[in-house]
Coordinates of C-alpha atoms and ligand atoms in Angstrom, one line a residue:
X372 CA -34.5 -4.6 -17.9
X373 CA -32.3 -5.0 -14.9
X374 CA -33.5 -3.5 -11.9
X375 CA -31.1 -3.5 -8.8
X376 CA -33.8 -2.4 -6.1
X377 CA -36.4 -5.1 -7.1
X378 CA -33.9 -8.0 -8.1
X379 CA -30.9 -7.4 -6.1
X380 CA -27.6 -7.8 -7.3
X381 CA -27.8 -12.1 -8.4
X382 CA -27.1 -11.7 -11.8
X383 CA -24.7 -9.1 -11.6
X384 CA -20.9 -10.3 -12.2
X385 CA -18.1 -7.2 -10.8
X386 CA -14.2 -7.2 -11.0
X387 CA -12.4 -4.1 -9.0
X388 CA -9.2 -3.3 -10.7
X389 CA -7.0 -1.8 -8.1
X390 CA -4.0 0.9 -8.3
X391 CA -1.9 2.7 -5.5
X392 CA -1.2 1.8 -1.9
X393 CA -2.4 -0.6 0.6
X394 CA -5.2 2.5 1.7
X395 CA -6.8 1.6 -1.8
X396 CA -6.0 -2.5 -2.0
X397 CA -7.9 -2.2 1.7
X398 CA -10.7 -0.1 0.3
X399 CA -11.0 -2.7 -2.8
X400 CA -12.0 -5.6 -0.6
X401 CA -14.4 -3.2 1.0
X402 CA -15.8 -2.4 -1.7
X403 CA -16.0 -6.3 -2.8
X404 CA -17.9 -6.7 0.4
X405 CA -20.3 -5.2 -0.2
X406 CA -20.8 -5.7 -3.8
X407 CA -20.5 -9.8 -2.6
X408 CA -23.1 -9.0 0.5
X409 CA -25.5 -7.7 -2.0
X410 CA -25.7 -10.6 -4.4
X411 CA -23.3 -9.7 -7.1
X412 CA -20.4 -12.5 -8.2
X413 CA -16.8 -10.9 -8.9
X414 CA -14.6 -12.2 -11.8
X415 CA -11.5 -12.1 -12.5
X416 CA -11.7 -10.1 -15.5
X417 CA -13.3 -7.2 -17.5
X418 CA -14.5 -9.4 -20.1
X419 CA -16.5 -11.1 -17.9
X420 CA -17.8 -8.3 -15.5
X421 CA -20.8 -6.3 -16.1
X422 CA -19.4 -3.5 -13.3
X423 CA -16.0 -2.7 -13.5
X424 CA -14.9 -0.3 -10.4
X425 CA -11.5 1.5 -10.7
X426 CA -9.6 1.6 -7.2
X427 CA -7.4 4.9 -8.6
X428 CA -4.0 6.5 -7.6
X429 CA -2.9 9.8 -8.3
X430 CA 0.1 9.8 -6.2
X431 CA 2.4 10.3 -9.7
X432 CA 1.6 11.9 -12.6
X433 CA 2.3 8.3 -14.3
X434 CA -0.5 6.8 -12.4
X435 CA -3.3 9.1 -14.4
X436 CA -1.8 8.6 -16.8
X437 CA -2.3 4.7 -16.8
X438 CA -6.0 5.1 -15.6
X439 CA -7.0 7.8 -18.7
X440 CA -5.4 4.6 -21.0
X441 CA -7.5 1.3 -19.6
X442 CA -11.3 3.4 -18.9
X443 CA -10.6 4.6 -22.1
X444 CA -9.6 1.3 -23.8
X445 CA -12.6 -0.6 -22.2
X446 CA -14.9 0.9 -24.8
X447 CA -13.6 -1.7 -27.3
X448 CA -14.5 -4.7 -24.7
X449 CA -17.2 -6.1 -25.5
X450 CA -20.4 -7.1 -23.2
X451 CA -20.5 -10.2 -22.2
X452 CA -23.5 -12.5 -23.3
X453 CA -26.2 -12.8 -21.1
X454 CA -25.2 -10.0 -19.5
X455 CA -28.7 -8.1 -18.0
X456 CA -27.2 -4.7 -18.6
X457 CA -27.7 -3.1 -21.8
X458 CA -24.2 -1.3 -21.1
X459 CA -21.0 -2.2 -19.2
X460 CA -21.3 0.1 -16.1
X461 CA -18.0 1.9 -15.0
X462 CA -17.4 3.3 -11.6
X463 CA -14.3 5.7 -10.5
X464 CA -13.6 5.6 -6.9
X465 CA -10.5 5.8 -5.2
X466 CA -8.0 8.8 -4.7
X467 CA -8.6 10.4 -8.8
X468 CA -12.3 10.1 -8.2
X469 CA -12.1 12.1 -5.0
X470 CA -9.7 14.6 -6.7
X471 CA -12.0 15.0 -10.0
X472 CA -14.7 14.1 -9.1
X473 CA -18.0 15.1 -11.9
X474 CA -14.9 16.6 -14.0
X475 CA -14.1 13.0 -14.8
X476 CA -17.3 12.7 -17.1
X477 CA -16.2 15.5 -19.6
X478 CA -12.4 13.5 -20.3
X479 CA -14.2 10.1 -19.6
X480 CA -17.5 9.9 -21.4
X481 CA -18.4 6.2 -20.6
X482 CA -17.7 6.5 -17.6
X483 CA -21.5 5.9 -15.0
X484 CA -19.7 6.3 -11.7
X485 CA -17.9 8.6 -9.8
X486 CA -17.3 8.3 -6.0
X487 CA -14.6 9.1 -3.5
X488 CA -12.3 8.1 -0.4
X489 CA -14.8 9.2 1.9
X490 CA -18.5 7.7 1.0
X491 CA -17.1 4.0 -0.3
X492 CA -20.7 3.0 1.1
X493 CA -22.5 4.8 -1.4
X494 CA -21.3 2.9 -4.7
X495 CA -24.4 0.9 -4.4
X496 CA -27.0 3.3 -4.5
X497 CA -25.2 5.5 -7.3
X498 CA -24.5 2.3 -9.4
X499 CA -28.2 2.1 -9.1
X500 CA -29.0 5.1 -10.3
X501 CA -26.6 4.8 -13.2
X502 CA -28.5 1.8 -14.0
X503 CA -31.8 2.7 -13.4
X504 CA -32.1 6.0 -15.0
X505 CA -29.5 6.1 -17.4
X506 CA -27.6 8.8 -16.0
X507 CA -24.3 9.3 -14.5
X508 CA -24.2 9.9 -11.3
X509 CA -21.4 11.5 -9.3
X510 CA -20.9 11.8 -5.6
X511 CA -17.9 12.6 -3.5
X512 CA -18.0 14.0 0.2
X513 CA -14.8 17.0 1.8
X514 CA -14.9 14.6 5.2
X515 CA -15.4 11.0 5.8
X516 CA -18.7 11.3 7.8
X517 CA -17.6 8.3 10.2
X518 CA -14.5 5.8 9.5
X519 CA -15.7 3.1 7.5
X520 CA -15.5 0.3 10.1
X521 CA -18.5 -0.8 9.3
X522 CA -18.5 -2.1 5.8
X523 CA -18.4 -5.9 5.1
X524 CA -14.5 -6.6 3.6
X525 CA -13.7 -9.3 1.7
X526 CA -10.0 -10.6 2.1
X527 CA -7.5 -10.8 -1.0
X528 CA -5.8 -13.8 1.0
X529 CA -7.7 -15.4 3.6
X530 CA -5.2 -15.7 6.2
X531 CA -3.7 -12.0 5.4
X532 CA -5.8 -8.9 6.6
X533 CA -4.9 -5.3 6.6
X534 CA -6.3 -3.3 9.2
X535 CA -6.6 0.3 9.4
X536 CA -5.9 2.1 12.4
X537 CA -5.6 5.9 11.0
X538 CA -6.9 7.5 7.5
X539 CA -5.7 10.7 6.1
X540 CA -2.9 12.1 6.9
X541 CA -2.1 15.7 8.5
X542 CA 2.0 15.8 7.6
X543 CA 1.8 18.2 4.2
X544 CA 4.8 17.1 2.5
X545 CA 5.3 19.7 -0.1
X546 CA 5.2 17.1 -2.8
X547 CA 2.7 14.9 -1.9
X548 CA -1.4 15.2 -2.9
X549 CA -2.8 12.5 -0.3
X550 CA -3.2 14.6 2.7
X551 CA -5.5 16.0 -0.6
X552 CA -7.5 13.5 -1.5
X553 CA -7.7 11.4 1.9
X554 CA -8.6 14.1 4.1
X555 CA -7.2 14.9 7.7
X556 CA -6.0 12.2 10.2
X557 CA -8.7 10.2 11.9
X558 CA -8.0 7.4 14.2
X559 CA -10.0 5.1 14.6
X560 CA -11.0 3.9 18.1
X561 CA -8.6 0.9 19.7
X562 CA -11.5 -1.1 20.8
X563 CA -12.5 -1.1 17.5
X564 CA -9.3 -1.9 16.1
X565 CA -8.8 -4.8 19.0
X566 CA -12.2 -6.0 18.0
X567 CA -11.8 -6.3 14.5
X568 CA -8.0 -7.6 15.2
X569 CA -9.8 -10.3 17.3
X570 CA -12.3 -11.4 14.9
X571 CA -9.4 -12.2 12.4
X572 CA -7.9 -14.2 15.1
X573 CA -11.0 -16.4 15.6
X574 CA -11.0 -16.4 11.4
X575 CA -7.9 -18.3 10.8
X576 CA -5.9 -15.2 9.9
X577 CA -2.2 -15.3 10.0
X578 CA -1.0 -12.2 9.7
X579 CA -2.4 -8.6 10.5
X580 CA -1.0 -5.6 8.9
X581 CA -2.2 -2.0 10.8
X582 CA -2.7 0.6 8.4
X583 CA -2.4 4.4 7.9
X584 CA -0.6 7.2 6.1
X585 CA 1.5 7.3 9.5
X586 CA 0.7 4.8 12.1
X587 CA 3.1 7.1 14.4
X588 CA 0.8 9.9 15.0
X589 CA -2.3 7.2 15.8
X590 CA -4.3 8.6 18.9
X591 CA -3.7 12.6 18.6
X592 CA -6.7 13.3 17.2
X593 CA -8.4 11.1 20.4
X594 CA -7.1 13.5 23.2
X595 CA -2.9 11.9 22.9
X596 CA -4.1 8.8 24.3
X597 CA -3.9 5.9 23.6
X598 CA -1.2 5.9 21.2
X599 CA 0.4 4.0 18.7
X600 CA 2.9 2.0 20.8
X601 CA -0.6 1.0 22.9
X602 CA -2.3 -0.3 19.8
X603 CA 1.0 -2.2 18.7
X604 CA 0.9 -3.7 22.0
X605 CA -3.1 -4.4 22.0
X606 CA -3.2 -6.1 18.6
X607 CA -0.1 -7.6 19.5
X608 CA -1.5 -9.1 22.9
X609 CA -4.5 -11.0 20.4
X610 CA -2.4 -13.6 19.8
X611 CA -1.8 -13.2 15.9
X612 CA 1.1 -15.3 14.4
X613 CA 2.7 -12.5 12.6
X614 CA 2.1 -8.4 13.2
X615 CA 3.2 -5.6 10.5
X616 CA 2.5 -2.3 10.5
X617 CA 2.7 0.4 7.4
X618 CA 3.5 3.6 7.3
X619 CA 6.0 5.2 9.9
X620 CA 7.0 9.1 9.1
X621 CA 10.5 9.3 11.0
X622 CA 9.5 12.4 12.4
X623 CA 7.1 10.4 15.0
X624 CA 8.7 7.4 15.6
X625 CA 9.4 7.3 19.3
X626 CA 11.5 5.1 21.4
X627 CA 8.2 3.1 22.7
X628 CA 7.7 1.8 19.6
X629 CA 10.9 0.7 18.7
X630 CA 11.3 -1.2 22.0
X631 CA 8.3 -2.9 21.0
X632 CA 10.9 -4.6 18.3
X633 CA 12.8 -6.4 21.2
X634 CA 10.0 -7.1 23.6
X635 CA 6.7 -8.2 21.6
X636 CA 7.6 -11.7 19.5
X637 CA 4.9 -11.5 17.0
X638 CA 5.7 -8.3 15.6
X639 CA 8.0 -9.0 12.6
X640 CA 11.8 -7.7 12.3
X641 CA 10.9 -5.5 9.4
X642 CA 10.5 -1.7 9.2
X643 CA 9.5 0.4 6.1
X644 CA 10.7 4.1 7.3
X645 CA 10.7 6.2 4.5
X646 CA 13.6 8.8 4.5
X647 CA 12.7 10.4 1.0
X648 CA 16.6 12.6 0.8
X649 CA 19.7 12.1 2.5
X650 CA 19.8 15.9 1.8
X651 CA 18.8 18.2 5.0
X652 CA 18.1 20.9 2.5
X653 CA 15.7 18.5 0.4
X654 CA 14.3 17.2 3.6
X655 CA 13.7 20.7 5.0
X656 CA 12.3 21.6 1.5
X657 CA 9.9 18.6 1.3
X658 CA 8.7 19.4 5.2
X659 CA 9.8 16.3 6.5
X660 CA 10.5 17.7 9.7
X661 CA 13.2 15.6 10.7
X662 CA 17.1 15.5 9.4
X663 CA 19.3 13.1 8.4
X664 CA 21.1 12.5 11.9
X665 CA 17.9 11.9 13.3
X666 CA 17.0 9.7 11.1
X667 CA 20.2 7.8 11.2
X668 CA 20.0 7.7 15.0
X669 CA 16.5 6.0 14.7
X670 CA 18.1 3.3 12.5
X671 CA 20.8 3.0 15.0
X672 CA 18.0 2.6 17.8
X673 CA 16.2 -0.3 15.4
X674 CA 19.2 -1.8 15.3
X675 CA 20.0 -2.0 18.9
X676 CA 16.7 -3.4 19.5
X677 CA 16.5 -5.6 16.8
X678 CA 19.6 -6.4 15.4
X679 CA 18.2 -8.4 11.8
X680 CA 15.6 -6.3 11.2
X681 CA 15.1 -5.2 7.8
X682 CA 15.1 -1.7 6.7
X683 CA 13.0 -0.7 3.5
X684 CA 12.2 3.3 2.2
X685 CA 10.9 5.5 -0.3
X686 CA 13.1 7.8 -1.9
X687 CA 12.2 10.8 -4.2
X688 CA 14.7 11.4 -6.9
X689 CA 14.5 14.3 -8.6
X690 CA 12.7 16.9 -6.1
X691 CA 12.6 21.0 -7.3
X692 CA 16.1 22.3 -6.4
X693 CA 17.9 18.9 -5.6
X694 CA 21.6 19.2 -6.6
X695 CA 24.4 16.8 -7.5
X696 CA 25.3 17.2 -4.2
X697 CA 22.3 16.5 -2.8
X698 CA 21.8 13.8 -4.7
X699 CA 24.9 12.1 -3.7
X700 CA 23.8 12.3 0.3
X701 CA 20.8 10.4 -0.4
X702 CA 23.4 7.9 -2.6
X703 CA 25.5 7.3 0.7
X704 CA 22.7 7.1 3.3
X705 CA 21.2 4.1 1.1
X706 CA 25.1 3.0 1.3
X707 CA 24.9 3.2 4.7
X708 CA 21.9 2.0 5.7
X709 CA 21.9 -1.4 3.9
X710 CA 18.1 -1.8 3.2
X711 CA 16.9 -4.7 2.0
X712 CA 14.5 -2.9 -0.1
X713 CA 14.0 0.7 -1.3
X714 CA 11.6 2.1 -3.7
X715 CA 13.1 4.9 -5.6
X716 CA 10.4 7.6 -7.5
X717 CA 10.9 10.3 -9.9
X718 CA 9.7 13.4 -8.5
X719 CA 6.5 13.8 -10.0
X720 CA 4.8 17.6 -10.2
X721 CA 1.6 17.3 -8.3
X722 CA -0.6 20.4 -8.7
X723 CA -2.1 21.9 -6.0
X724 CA 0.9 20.6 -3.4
X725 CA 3.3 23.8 -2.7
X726 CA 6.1 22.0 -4.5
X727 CA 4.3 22.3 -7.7
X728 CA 5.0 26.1 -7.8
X729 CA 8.8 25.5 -6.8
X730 CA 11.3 26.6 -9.4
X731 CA 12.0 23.0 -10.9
X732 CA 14.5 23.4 -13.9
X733 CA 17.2 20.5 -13.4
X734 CA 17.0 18.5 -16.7
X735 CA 15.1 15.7 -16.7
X736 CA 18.6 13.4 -18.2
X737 CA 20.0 14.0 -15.4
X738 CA 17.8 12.9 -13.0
X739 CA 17.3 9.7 -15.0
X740 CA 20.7 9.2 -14.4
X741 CA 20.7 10.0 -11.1
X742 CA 17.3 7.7 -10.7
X743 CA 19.6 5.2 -13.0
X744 CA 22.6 5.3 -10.6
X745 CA 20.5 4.6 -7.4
X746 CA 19.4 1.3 -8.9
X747 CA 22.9 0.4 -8.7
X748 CA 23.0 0.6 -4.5
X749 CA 19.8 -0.3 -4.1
X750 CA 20.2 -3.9 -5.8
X751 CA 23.8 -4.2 -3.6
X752 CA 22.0 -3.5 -0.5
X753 CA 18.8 -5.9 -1.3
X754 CA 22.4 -8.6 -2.4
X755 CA 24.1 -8.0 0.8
X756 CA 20.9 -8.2 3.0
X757 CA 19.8 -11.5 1.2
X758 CA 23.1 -13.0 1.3
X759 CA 23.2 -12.9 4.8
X760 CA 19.9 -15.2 5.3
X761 CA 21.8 -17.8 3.5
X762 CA 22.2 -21.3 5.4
X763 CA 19.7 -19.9 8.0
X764 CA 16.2 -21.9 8.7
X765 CA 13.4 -19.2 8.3
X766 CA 10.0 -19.6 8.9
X767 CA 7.7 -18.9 5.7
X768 CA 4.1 -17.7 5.7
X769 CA 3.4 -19.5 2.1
X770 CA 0.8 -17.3 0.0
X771 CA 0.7 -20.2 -3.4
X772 CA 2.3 -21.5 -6.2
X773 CA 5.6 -19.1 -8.2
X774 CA 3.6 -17.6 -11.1
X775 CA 6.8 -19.0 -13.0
X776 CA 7.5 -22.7 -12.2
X777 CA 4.1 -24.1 -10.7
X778 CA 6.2 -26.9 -8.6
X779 CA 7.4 -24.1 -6.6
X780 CA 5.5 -23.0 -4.0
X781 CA 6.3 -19.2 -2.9
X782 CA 5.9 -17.1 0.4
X783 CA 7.3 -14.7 2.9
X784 CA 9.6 -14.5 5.8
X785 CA 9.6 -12.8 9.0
X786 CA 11.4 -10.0 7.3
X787 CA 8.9 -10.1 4.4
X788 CA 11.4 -11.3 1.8
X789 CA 10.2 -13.7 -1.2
X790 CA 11.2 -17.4 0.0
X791 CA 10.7 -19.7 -3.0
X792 CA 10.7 -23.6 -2.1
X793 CA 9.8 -26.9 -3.9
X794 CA 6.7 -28.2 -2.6
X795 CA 7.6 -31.5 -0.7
X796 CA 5.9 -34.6 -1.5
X797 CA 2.7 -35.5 0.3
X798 CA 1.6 -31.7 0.2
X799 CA -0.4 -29.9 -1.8
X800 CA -0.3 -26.4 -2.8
X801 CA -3.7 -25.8 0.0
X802 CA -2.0 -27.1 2.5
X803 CA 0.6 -25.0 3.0
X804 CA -0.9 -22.1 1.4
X805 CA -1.6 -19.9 4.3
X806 CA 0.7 -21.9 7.0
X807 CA 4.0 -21.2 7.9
X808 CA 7.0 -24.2 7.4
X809 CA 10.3 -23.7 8.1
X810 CA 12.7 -23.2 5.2
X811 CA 16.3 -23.8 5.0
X812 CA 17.9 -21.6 2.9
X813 CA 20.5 -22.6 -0.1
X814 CA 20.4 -19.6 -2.3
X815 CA 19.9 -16.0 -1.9
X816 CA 19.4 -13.7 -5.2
X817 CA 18.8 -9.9 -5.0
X818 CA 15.0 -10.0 -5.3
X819 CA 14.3 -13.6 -3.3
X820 CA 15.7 -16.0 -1.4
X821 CA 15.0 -20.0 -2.2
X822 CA 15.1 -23.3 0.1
X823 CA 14.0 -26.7 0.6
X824 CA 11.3 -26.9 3.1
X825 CA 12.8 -28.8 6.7
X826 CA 11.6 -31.9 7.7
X827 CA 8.0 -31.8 8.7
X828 CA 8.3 -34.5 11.0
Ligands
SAH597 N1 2.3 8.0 3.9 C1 3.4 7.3 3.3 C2 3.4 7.0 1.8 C3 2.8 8.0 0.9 S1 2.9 7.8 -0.8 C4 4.6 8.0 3.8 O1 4.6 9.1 4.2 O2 5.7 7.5 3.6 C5 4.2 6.7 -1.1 C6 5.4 7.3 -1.6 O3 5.2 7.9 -2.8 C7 6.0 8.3 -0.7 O4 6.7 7.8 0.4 C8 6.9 9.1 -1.7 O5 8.2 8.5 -1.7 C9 6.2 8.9 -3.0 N2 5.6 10.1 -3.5 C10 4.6 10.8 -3.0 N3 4.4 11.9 -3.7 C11 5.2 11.9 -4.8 C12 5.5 12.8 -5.9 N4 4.8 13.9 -6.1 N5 6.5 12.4 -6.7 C13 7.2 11.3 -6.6 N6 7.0 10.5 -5.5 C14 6.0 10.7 -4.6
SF4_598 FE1 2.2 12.2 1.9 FE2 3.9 13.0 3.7 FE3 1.4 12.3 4.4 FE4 3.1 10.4 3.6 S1 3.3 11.7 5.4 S2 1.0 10.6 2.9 S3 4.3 11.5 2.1 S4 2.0 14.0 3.1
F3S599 FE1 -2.3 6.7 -4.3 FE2 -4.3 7.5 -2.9 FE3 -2.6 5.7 -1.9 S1 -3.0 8.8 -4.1 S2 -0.7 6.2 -2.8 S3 -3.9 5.5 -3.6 S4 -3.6 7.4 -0.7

């Protein structure tokens, strides 16, 4: 029989199935890390993988939903051969885990593992115990004991990285379960954050992306200083081709950090603010903090300071109380914004958030056709801002071959828009994988833009 503590992890395949944000993706390649650093092989598949760990999101009720579905479905998968386990093991970590955590056994019988946000570095030892002694074995912690710096990460891409800078989050939106299941704001130390930043440099990677629930409020947990515009600028001052950051709550966006869009060339034009209403009411409701003139006058300020940047947000349709009226304000700020992307949601109840005991009694037809009539702006905006990239020469960060026409090699702007391209003669899908080419553009489509690469003379 297998035994993890005398034999390692050699013969051990994994594959990490991954739902939810970029908090979770980033977790995932921790979690391949360290699975990797111990010995064990990760595959692409469940078929082949004698570990499967679920990276969960309950941010929507749809997303349980999904998860019940595939652990439950995995019972019919069979082992594979040669496999040293008598049993596929199955661990749940991510943001259901930390929610349910034990209570996951009694819907989930199959199920060996159960960990949290907060202790990704003890999947080893409770996989081992699962495998060991046959049990299940459960484990999830109310505070992150330290932030998770430490843990080996292995990279999706290797020229992408996402780095965190914050976890948790402290904001309480009335609808929202993270600040739940991801604990309060941390930040994690800049020199740690410069360091790792660094070390990516050194690696070959291309692109760093700083991570938190909101990047805004970085530092306040570390006496106000330093703050986010300092770690923008740090990062920033590494030398890395391209800089991103993700989330920004309007609320705490200052005018630092939106200079930073004129002054600092490797940060990309692109900005994902999430407005959630165009309603003050809704917004006010939701504890957003901030109101639509405000937020308008921040897109104003973007604007001024970078005048192509590209504006993407979230928007909730659908929240408890949120009238035809209401509904038509957030219709015209998308109309007047012009983003070039927005991701719409159906309000989804999430108990335990102080919207879930709101009196919610608009039918649910007509907020699909409110959610159905959004769709409408959103793909004119995404048209309008594409259409404007036409005939321009942008430079493209390739990621690999279109999953559709394998001639075509795909990657992303500066404004992080799809840029298809036939791959020029002479080149091969690794070379350009993970570089940047310039890209003139001939046709721009709602969803992508597409070019012949420029002469690479
Ligand atoms: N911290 C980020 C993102 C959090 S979750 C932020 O503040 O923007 C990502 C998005 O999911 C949110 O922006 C919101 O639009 C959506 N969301 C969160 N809770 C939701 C709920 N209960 N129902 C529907 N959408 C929700
Ligand atoms: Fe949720 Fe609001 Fe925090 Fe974003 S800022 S994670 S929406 S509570
Ligand atoms: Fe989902 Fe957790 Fe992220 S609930 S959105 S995976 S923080």
């Amino acid at each position: 029989m297998f035994k993890p503590t005398n034999g390692g992890y050699m013969d051990l395949t994994f594959h990490v199935q991954t739902f939810g944000c970029q908090m979770n993706k980033h977790d995932s390649e921790r979690v391949t890390g360290m699975l990797e650093g111990l010995g064990a092989l990760a595959v692409d598949t469940i078929e082949e993988a004698d570990v499967v760990v679920f990276m969960t999101c309950c941010v929507r009720e749809a997303a349980d939903v999904r998860l019940m579905g595939q652990v439950s479905s995995m019972k019919n998968i069979p082992l594979r051969p040669g496999s040293p386990l008598g049993k596929r093991m199955v661990a749940i970590g991510g943001c259901i885990g930390q929610r349910d955590g034990e209570k996951l056994f009694d819907e989930l019988p199959h199920v060996d593992v159960v960990f949290g946000t907060n202790n990704l570095a003890s999947l080893p030892s409770l996989l081992e115990k699962a495998i060991t002694d046959h049990v299940q074995s459960a484990e999830t912690l109310e505070e992150s004991l330290a932030f998770p710096t430490d843990l080996p990460t292995t990279r999706e891409h290797s020229w992408a990285a996402w780095l965190p800078i914050t976890i948790g989050c402290n904001n309480f939106c009335t609808y929202c379960i993270v600040p739940y299941v991801r604990g309060r704001e941390k930040s994690r130390p800049i020199e740690d954050v410069v360091a790792e930043a660094s070390r990516y440099v050194a690696d070959g990677v291309k692109e760093i992306t700083l991570l938190g629930q909101n990047v805004n409020s970085y530092g306040r947990d570390l006496y106000g200083k330093p703050r986010f515009a300092d770690v923008l600028q740090a990062v920033a001052d590494t030398g890395v081709e391209r800089l991103r950051f993700a989330t920004s709550h309007p609320k705490d966006l200052t005018d630092e950090v939106i200079s930073k869009f004129a002054t600092v060339e490797n940060l990309m034009p692109a900005l994902h603010l999430p407005a959630q209403s165009g309603s003050n009411a809704i917004l006010k409701a939701m504890h957003r903090v901030y109101t639509v003139e405000h937020y308008l006058e921040l897109i104003a300020k973007l604007r001024d300071a970078c005048p192509g940047i590209a504006l993407s947000t979230d928007i909730i349709v659908g929240f408890p109380g949120e009238t035809e009226e209401d509904f038509m304000d957030t219709y015209r700020l998308i109309e007047q914004v012009g983003y070039s992307q927005v991701f719409t949601f159906i309000y989804s109840k999430r108990e335990g958030t102080p919207a879930a005991t709101y009196e919610d009694n608009t039918p649910r037809e007509v907020i699909q056709d409110r959610f159905d009539r959004l769709r409408t702006v959103v793909e004119q905006g995404a048209y309008d801002f594409n259409q404007a990239q036409a005939g321009r020469v942008v430079s493209v960060l390739f990621e690999g071959t279109s999953k559709k026409e394998p001639g075509i090699v795909t990657g992303r702007s500066p404004e992080n828009t799809t840029v298809h391209a036939p791959l020029p003669d002479g080149l091969s899908v690794q070379d350009v994988s993970g570089s940047v080419f310039d890209v003139k553009i001939e046709q721009a489509r709602t969803w992508y833009l597409r070019g012949e690469f420029c002469s690479l003379g």
